[in-house]
Amino acid sequence: MARFIFLLLAFLILITDVTIISICNGNSVHAVCSESEKKALLKFKQGIVDRTNRLASWVSDGDCCRWTGIVCDNMTGHVIELHLRTTPPWEVHYYVVDDYEADDAYERSRLGGKISPSLLHLKHLSYLDLSNNDFGGIHIPKFFGSLGSLQYLNLSHAKFGGEVPHHLGNLSNLKYLNLGNNYHHTMYVENLHWLSSLSSLEYLDLSYVNLSQASNWFHALNTFPSLVELHLSYCQLPYQVNPIASVNLSSLATLSLSQNYFQNLSMINWVFGLKNLISLDLGDNDIEGPIPYGLRNLTLLNHLDLSNFK
């Protein structure tokens, strides 16, 4: 009996030492993903076109927390992040312009297909990146607006099309939203009222989203004191009929309004009240006249683009 107790104590001490060493080496034991979330991801995979087998690790007998593109909470095992972005070749340091082989490899590696509502089973998902993929002009799924834990949503350069669903306005925890540069400019919004519900937003990119019918675009955007970065290039922004009494974008540091073909400076006079701007892009707007006098108010600017002012 004494020998048994001695061996048991020795075993427990050994296990404790191994655990301590593992933690010190950054290899702490993590929880495995839940069976329901694994099934949801496998259902999502079924609808995805994956020509280069990027999701080969997504198999039913594995721990989904170890799958490519998946990040889980180490304590609970819940899936909290989904990284399915395709890296374009021009972001690689050795990329050469007109490298057709690299461009072709990129096109083949882009994910496509249909997006399954099984993602709704990922109740703790806070980060979703599907950028630089090829979804062939399908609409952004309305059910994305029910992913209530989302703080980061990037759908840029992913060839989504059609009307942006107002359901995204339900994502009250969202801090980052990027819908820019999608499918040959076929994405549009007719009313941006839903946007004003995203009170936590810090980054917004709607570049190349057609806003020509969104007459309330500035009133909807002028409700974000926490917004730091705003990109509205080539949005065909309509003239604001109702004047703006005050600008509430007090935290805005980066603003891009290029290629909107404003008729005159009166359409953007509000810009010169943004005292915290560091970067301002007003290029390619074909505005005629002298350099705007109001620029002298923007004392923190270190980047300014006024290309094609006439």
Tab-separated table of C-alpha atoms in Angstrom:
chain	number	residue	atom	x	y	z
A	1	MET	CA	0.000	0.000	0.000
A	2	ALA	CA	2.797	2.412	0.918
A	3	ARG	CA	4.492	1.711	-2.410
A	4	PHE	CA	1.219	2.389	-4.269
A	5	ILE	CA	0.757	5.733	-2.499
A	6	PHE	CA	4.379	6.647	-3.247
A	7	LEU	CA	3.946	5.851	-6.955
A	8	LEU	CA	0.664	7.788	-7.089
A	9	LEU	CA	2.272	10.868	-5.535
A	10	ALA	CA	5.221	10.600	-7.910
A	11	PHE	CA	2.824	10.421	-10.866
A	12	LEU	CA	0.866	13.467	-9.700
A	13	ILE	CA	4.078	15.444	-9.212
A	14	LEU	CA	5.225	14.456	-12.709
A	15	ILE	CA	1.921	15.547	-14.267
A	16	THR	CA	2.091	18.862	-12.392
A	17	ASP	CA	5.649	19.486	-13.595
A	18	VAL	CA	4.734	18.701	-17.198
A	19	THR	CA	1.749	21.073	-17.004
A	20	ILE	CA	3.895	23.868	-15.564
A	21	ILE	CA	6.558	23.371	-18.235
A	22	SER	CA	3.874	23.325	-20.927
A	23	ILE	CA	2.383	26.595	-19.692
A	24	CYS	CA	5.816	28.222	-19.425
A	25	ASN	CA	6.532	27.224	-23.017
A	26	GLY	CA	3.259	28.765	-24.200
A	27	ASN	CA	1.675	25.385	-24.892
A	28	SER	CA	-1.160	25.587	-22.395
A	29	VAL	CA	-3.925	23.065	-22.845
A	30	HIS	CA	-6.930	24.532	-24.666
A	31	ALA	CA	-10.527	23.450	-24.739
A	32	VAL	CA	-11.733	21.600	-27.814
A	33	CYS	CA	-14.530	23.026	-29.924
A	34	SER	CA	-18.110	22.039	-29.281
A	35	GLU	CA	-19.698	19.383	-31.466
A	36	SER	CA	-22.511	21.721	-32.531
A	37	GLU	CA	-20.087	24.406	-33.718
A	38	LYS	CA	-18.008	21.812	-35.583
A	39	LYS	CA	-21.150	20.623	-37.394
A	40	ALA	CA	-22.043	24.232	-38.248
A	41	LEU	CA	-18.611	24.799	-39.805
A	42	LEU	CA	-18.756	21.544	-41.772
A	43	LYS	CA	-22.188	22.575	-43.085
A	44	PHE	CA	-20.711	25.942	-44.089
A	45	LYS	CA	-17.845	24.150	-45.871
A	46	GLN	CA	-20.313	22.110	-47.949
A	47	GLY	CA	-21.539	25.259	-49.674
A	48	ILE	CA	-18.076	26.682	-50.325
A	49	VAL	CA	-16.229	26.231	-53.619
A	50	ASP	CA	-12.613	25.571	-52.622
A	51	ARG	CA	-10.611	24.812	-55.766
A	52	THR	CA	-7.228	24.650	-54.038
A	53	ASN	CA	-8.400	22.649	-51.019
A	54	ARG	CA	-7.596	25.375	-48.504
A	55	LEU	CA	-10.055	23.864	-46.052
A	56	ALA	CA	-8.519	20.371	-46.135
A	57	SER	CA	-8.077	20.408	-42.358
A	58	TRP	CA	-11.835	20.789	-41.859
A	59	VAL	CA	-12.701	17.136	-41.216
A	60	SER	CA	-15.320	15.584	-38.974
A	61	ASP	CA	-12.910	13.659	-36.752
A	62	GLY	CA	-10.722	16.662	-35.912
A	63	ASP	CA	-10.790	19.473	-33.364
A	64	CYS	CA	-12.183	22.474	-35.231
A	65	CYS	CA	-10.132	24.794	-33.028
A	66	ARG	CA	-7.093	23.503	-34.937
A	67	TRP	CA	-8.577	23.982	-38.391
A	68	THR	CA	-7.195	26.488	-40.871
A	69	GLY	CA	-8.733	29.922	-40.352
A	70	ILE	CA	-10.424	29.115	-37.041
A	71	VAL	CA	-9.683	30.820	-33.721
A	72	CYS	CA	-11.306	29.527	-30.538
A	73	ASP	CA	-11.510	30.818	-27.001
A	74	ASN	CA	-8.861	28.831	-25.108
A	75	MET	CA	-11.030	28.563	-22.017
A	76	THR	CA	-14.430	27.693	-23.499
A	77	GLY	CA	-13.569	26.220	-26.898
A	78	HIS	CA	-16.152	28.436	-28.598
A	79	VAL	CA	-15.305	29.605	-32.117
A	80	ILE	CA	-14.702	33.352	-31.890
A	81	GLU	CA	-12.908	34.198	-35.159
A	82	LEU	CA	-13.179	33.036	-38.761
A	83	HIS	CA	-10.256	34.104	-40.987
A	84	LEU	CA	-10.981	33.089	-44.590
A	85	ARG	CA	-9.379	35.991	-46.401
A	86	THR	CA	-7.419	35.255	-49.574
A	87	THR	CA	-4.075	37.046	-49.673
A	88	PRO	CA	-3.652	38.825	-53.041
A	89	PRO	CA	-0.235	38.539	-54.716
A	90	TRP	CA	0.397	42.296	-54.588
A	91	GLU	CA	0.598	42.066	-50.808
A	92	VAL	CA	3.561	39.702	-51.102
A	93	HIS	CA	6.873	41.552	-51.057
A	94	TYR	CA	8.309	39.758	-54.093
A	95	TYR	CA	5.271	40.340	-56.353
A	96	VAL	CA	6.024	41.618	-59.855
A	97	VAL	CA	3.429	43.535	-61.875
A	98	ASP	CA	1.967	41.382	-64.677
A	99	ASP	CA	3.069	38.182	-62.981
A	100	TYR	CA	0.358	36.143	-64.660
A	101	GLU	CA	1.277	32.923	-62.876
A	102	ALA	CA	0.861	34.568	-59.462
A	103	ASP	CA	-2.368	36.242	-60.555
A	104	ASP	CA	-3.776	32.948	-61.802
A	105	ALA	CA	-2.831	31.165	-58.569
A	106	TYR	CA	-4.588	33.914	-56.627
A	107	GLU	CA	-7.767	33.614	-58.683
A	108	ARG	CA	-7.855	29.843	-58.222
A	109	SER	CA	-7.320	30.111	-54.467
A	110	ARG	CA	-10.244	32.485	-53.923
A	111	LEU	CA	-13.163	30.846	-52.157
A	112	GLY	CA	-16.644	31.032	-53.661
A	113	GLY	CA	-20.027	29.344	-53.619
A	114	LYS	CA	-22.859	29.911	-51.163
A	115	ILE	CA	-22.722	30.968	-47.525
A	116	SER	CA	-24.699	28.680	-45.256
A	117	PRO	CA	-26.841	30.111	-42.440
A	118	SER	CA	-25.275	27.396	-40.280
A	119	LEU	CA	-22.904	30.180	-39.194
A	120	LEU	CA	-25.733	31.331	-36.925
A	121	HIS	CA	-24.789	28.463	-34.612
A	122	LEU	CA	-21.501	30.253	-33.885
A	123	LYS	CA	-23.049	32.333	-31.123
A	124	HIS	CA	-19.715	33.735	-29.936
A	125	LEU	CA	-18.305	34.703	-33.345
A	126	SER	CA	-16.807	38.190	-33.042
A	127	TYR	CA	-14.584	38.287	-36.154
A	128	LEU	CA	-15.522	37.336	-39.731
A	129	ASP	CA	-13.211	38.008	-42.673
A	130	LEU	CA	-14.243	36.791	-46.145
A	131	SER	CA	-12.352	39.463	-48.082
A	132	ASN	CA	-10.613	38.941	-51.439
A	133	ASN	CA	-12.744	35.948	-52.366
A	134	ASP	CA	-15.093	35.434	-55.326
A	135	PHE	CA	-18.754	34.955	-54.479
A	136	GLY	CA	-19.868	35.717	-58.022
A	137	GLY	CA	-22.180	38.657	-57.358
A	138	ILE	CA	-24.431	37.042	-54.731
A	139	HIS	CA	-26.087	39.324	-52.190
A	140	ILE	CA	-24.643	39.717	-48.731
A	141	PRO	CA	-26.664	37.222	-46.658
A	142	LYS	CA	-29.371	38.900	-44.587
A	143	PHE	CA	-28.672	36.505	-41.731
A	144	PHE	CA	-25.313	38.210	-41.168
A	145	GLY	CA	-27.390	40.771	-39.281
A	146	SER	CA	-28.177	38.091	-36.691
A	147	LEU	CA	-24.532	37.381	-35.830
A	148	GLY	CA	-24.963	39.498	-32.736
A	149	SER	CA	-21.469	39.058	-31.285
A	150	LEU	CA	-19.677	40.381	-34.383
A	151	GLN	CA	-17.235	43.211	-33.814
A	152	TYR	CA	-15.322	42.851	-37.099
A	153	LEU	CA	-16.849	42.190	-40.543
A	154	ASN	CA	-14.752	42.381	-43.706
A	155	LEU	CA	-16.446	41.537	-47.019
A	156	SER	CA	-14.292	43.749	-49.248
A	157	HIS	CA	-13.056	42.655	-52.695
A	158	ALA	CA	-15.174	39.492	-52.411
A	159	LYS	CA	-17.510	40.062	-55.383
A	160	PHE	CA	-20.732	40.519	-53.484
A	161	GLY	CA	-23.435	42.460	-55.335
A	162	GLY	CA	-26.953	43.851	-55.065
A	163	GLU	CA	-28.448	45.890	-52.259
A	164	VAL	CA	-26.652	45.921	-48.927
A	165	PRO	CA	-29.119	44.396	-46.435
A	166	HIS	CA	-30.362	46.794	-43.772
A	167	HIS	CA	-30.192	43.841	-41.384
A	168	LEU	CA	-26.529	44.708	-40.805
A	169	GLY	CA	-27.858	47.549	-38.674
A	170	ASN	CA	-28.626	44.962	-35.986
A	171	LEU	CA	-24.914	44.412	-35.324
A	172	SER	CA	-24.743	46.816	-32.403
A	173	ASN	CA	-21.315	45.544	-31.278
A	174	LEU	CA	-19.676	46.130	-34.655
A	175	LYS	CA	-16.499	48.232	-34.607
A	176	TYR	CA	-15.141	47.458	-38.085
A	177	LEU	CA	-17.198	47.217	-41.287
A	178	ASN	CA	-15.626	46.947	-44.734
A	179	LEU	CA	-17.860	46.431	-47.780
A	180	GLY	CA	-15.575	48.223	-50.225
A	181	ASN	CA	-14.604	47.358	-53.795
A	182	ASN	CA	-17.191	44.716	-54.608
A	183	TYR	CA	-18.191	43.194	-57.950
A	184	HIS	CA	-17.819	45.907	-60.555
A	185	HIS	CA	-19.696	48.495	-58.519
A	186	THR	CA	-23.049	46.651	-58.551
A	187	MET	CA	-23.501	46.917	-54.788
A	188	TYR	CA	-25.814	49.729	-53.718
A	189	VAL	CA	-27.675	51.273	-50.795
A	190	GLU	CA	-30.854	53.332	-51.166
A	191	ASN	CA	-31.197	54.327	-47.524
A	192	LEU	CA	-28.428	54.434	-44.931
A	193	HIS	CA	-30.681	54.910	-41.920
A	194	TRP	CA	-29.745	51.445	-40.606
A	195	LEU	CA	-26.125	52.541	-40.351
A	196	SER	CA	-26.883	54.959	-37.517
A	197	SER	CA	-27.635	51.956	-35.277
A	198	LEU	CA	-23.973	50.907	-35.317
A	199	SER	CA	-23.023	53.205	-32.470
A	200	SER	CA	-19.716	51.441	-31.720
A	201	LEU	CA	-18.331	51.778	-35.254
A	202	GLU	CA	-14.695	52.897	-35.524
A	203	TYR	CA	-13.895	51.921	-39.135
A	204	LEU	CA	-16.190	52.088	-42.172
A	205	ASP	CA	-15.358	51.439	-45.825
A	206	LEU	CA	-18.141	51.707	-48.423
A	207	SER	CA	-15.857	52.487	-51.359
A	208	TYR	CA	-17.477	51.742	-54.734
A	209	VAL	CA	-20.857	51.088	-53.113
A	210	ASN	CA	-23.417	53.110	-55.100
A	211	LEU	CA	-24.960	55.657	-52.721
A	212	SER	CA	-26.517	57.868	-55.408
A	213	GLN	CA	-30.032	57.223	-54.023
A	214	ALA	CA	-29.014	57.547	-50.370
A	215	SER	CA	-29.938	61.197	-49.920
A	216	ASN	CA	-29.510	60.861	-46.158
A	217	TRP	CA	-25.941	59.577	-46.383
A	218	PHE	CA	-24.285	62.318	-44.336
A	219	HIS	CA	-27.013	62.547	-41.708
A	220	ALA	CA	-26.657	58.780	-41.203
A	221	LEU	CA	-22.879	59.027	-40.894
A	222	ASN	CA	-22.909	62.119	-38.699
A	223	THR	CA	-23.788	60.056	-35.630
A	224	PHE	CA	-20.459	58.365	-34.949
A	225	PRO	CA	-18.307	60.223	-32.430
A	226	SER	CA	-16.122	57.092	-32.188
A	227	LEU	CA	-15.521	56.748	-35.956
A	228	VAL	CA	-11.795	57.015	-36.719
A	229	GLU	CA	-11.572	55.979	-40.376
A	230	LEU	CA	-14.100	56.556	-43.194
A	231	HIS	CA	-13.705	55.554	-46.859
A	232	LEU	CA	-16.338	56.684	-49.382
A	233	SER	CA	-14.409	56.717	-52.661
A	234	TYR	CA	-16.445	56.416	-55.865
A	235	CYS	CA	-19.798	56.233	-54.102
A	236	GLN	CA	-21.593	58.736	-56.390
A	237	LEU	CA	-22.559	60.703	-53.297
A	238	PRO	CA	-25.612	62.920	-53.869
A	239	TYR	CA	-25.743	66.577	-52.911
A	240	GLN	CA	-27.003	67.265	-49.385
A	241	VAL	CA	-30.145	69.392	-49.716
A	242	ASN	CA	-30.528	69.983	-45.984
A	243	PRO	CA	-27.597	71.854	-44.436
A	244	ILE	CA	-25.641	70.262	-41.592
A	245	ALA	CA	-25.917	72.254	-38.372
A	246	SER	CA	-22.911	70.586	-36.734
A	247	VAL	CA	-20.427	67.825	-37.445
A	248	ASN	CA	-20.296	65.052	-34.841
A	249	LEU	CA	-17.379	63.094	-36.299
A	250	SER	CA	-15.047	64.331	-33.597
A	251	SER	CA	-12.684	61.317	-33.655
A	252	LEU	CA	-12.286	61.058	-37.432
A	253	ALA	CA	-8.617	60.839	-38.435
A	254	THR	CA	-8.784	59.373	-41.966
A	255	LEU	CA	-11.292	60.421	-44.635
A	256	SER	CA	-11.426	59.461	-48.309
A	257	LEU	CA	-13.989	61.109	-50.612
A	258	SER	CA	-12.122	60.692	-53.900
A	259	GLN	CA	-13.816	60.139	-57.285
A	260	ASN	CA	-17.259	61.390	-56.286
A	261	TYR	CA	-17.322	64.175	-58.884
A	262	PHE	CA	-18.570	66.844	-56.521
A	263	GLN	CA	-19.827	69.873	-58.407
A	264	ASN	CA	-18.366	72.432	-56.050
A	265	LEU	CA	-16.733	72.917	-52.670
A	266	SER	CA	-20.025	73.725	-50.950
A	267	MET	CA	-20.771	69.993	-50.985
A	268	ILE	CA	-17.813	69.265	-48.721
A	269	ASN	CA	-17.429	72.381	-46.576
A	270	TRP	CA	-18.175	70.252	-43.509
A	271	VAL	CA	-14.826	68.506	-44.015
A	272	PHE	CA	-12.923	71.585	-42.893
A	273	GLY	CA	-14.434	71.333	-39.425
A	274	LEU	CA	-12.827	67.943	-38.759
A	275	LYS	CA	-9.992	69.199	-36.574
A	276	ASN	CA	-8.489	65.746	-35.863
A	277	LEU	CA	-7.979	64.719	-39.493
A	278	ILE	CA	-4.567	63.250	-40.259
A	279	SER	CA	-5.298	61.967	-43.780
A	280	LEU	CA	-7.674	63.547	-46.325
A	281	ASP	CA	-8.264	62.379	-49.906
A	282	LEU	CA	-10.381	64.649	-52.127
A	283	GLY	CA	-8.683	63.645	-55.372
A	284	ASP	CA	-10.332	63.165	-58.772
A	285	ASN	CA	-13.435	65.198	-57.982
A	286	ASP	CA	-13.024	67.696	-60.833
A	287	ILE	CA	-13.658	70.612	-58.480
A	288	GLU	CA	-12.813	73.965	-60.030
A	289	GLY	CA	-11.364	76.926	-58.191
A	290	PRO	CA	-8.550	77.760	-55.797
A	291	ILE	CA	-7.220	75.453	-53.088
A	292	PRO	CA	-9.844	75.425	-50.308
A	293	TYR	CA	-9.115	78.095	-47.692
A	294	GLY	CA	-10.648	75.907	-44.982
A	295	LEU	CA	-7.697	73.522	-45.185
A	296	ARG	CA	-5.766	75.807	-42.862
A	297	ASN	CA	-8.050	74.617	-40.038
A	298	LEU	CA	-6.752	71.055	-40.412
A	299	THR	CA	-3.495	71.529	-38.559
A	300	LEU	CA	-2.856	67.813	-37.922
A	301	LEU	CA	-2.879	66.750	-41.591
A	302	ASN	CA	0.123	64.767	-42.795
A	303	HIS	CA	-1.487	63.346	-45.953
A	304	LEU	CA	-3.521	65.414	-48.438
A	305	ASP	CA	-4.651	64.449	-51.944
A	306	LEU	CA	-6.169	67.202	-54.105
A	307	SER	CA	-5.300	65.644	-57.457
A	308	ASN	CA	-7.247	66.977	-60.454
A	309	PHE	CA	-8.477	70.121	-58.702
A	310	LYS	CA	-8.885	72.655	-61.493
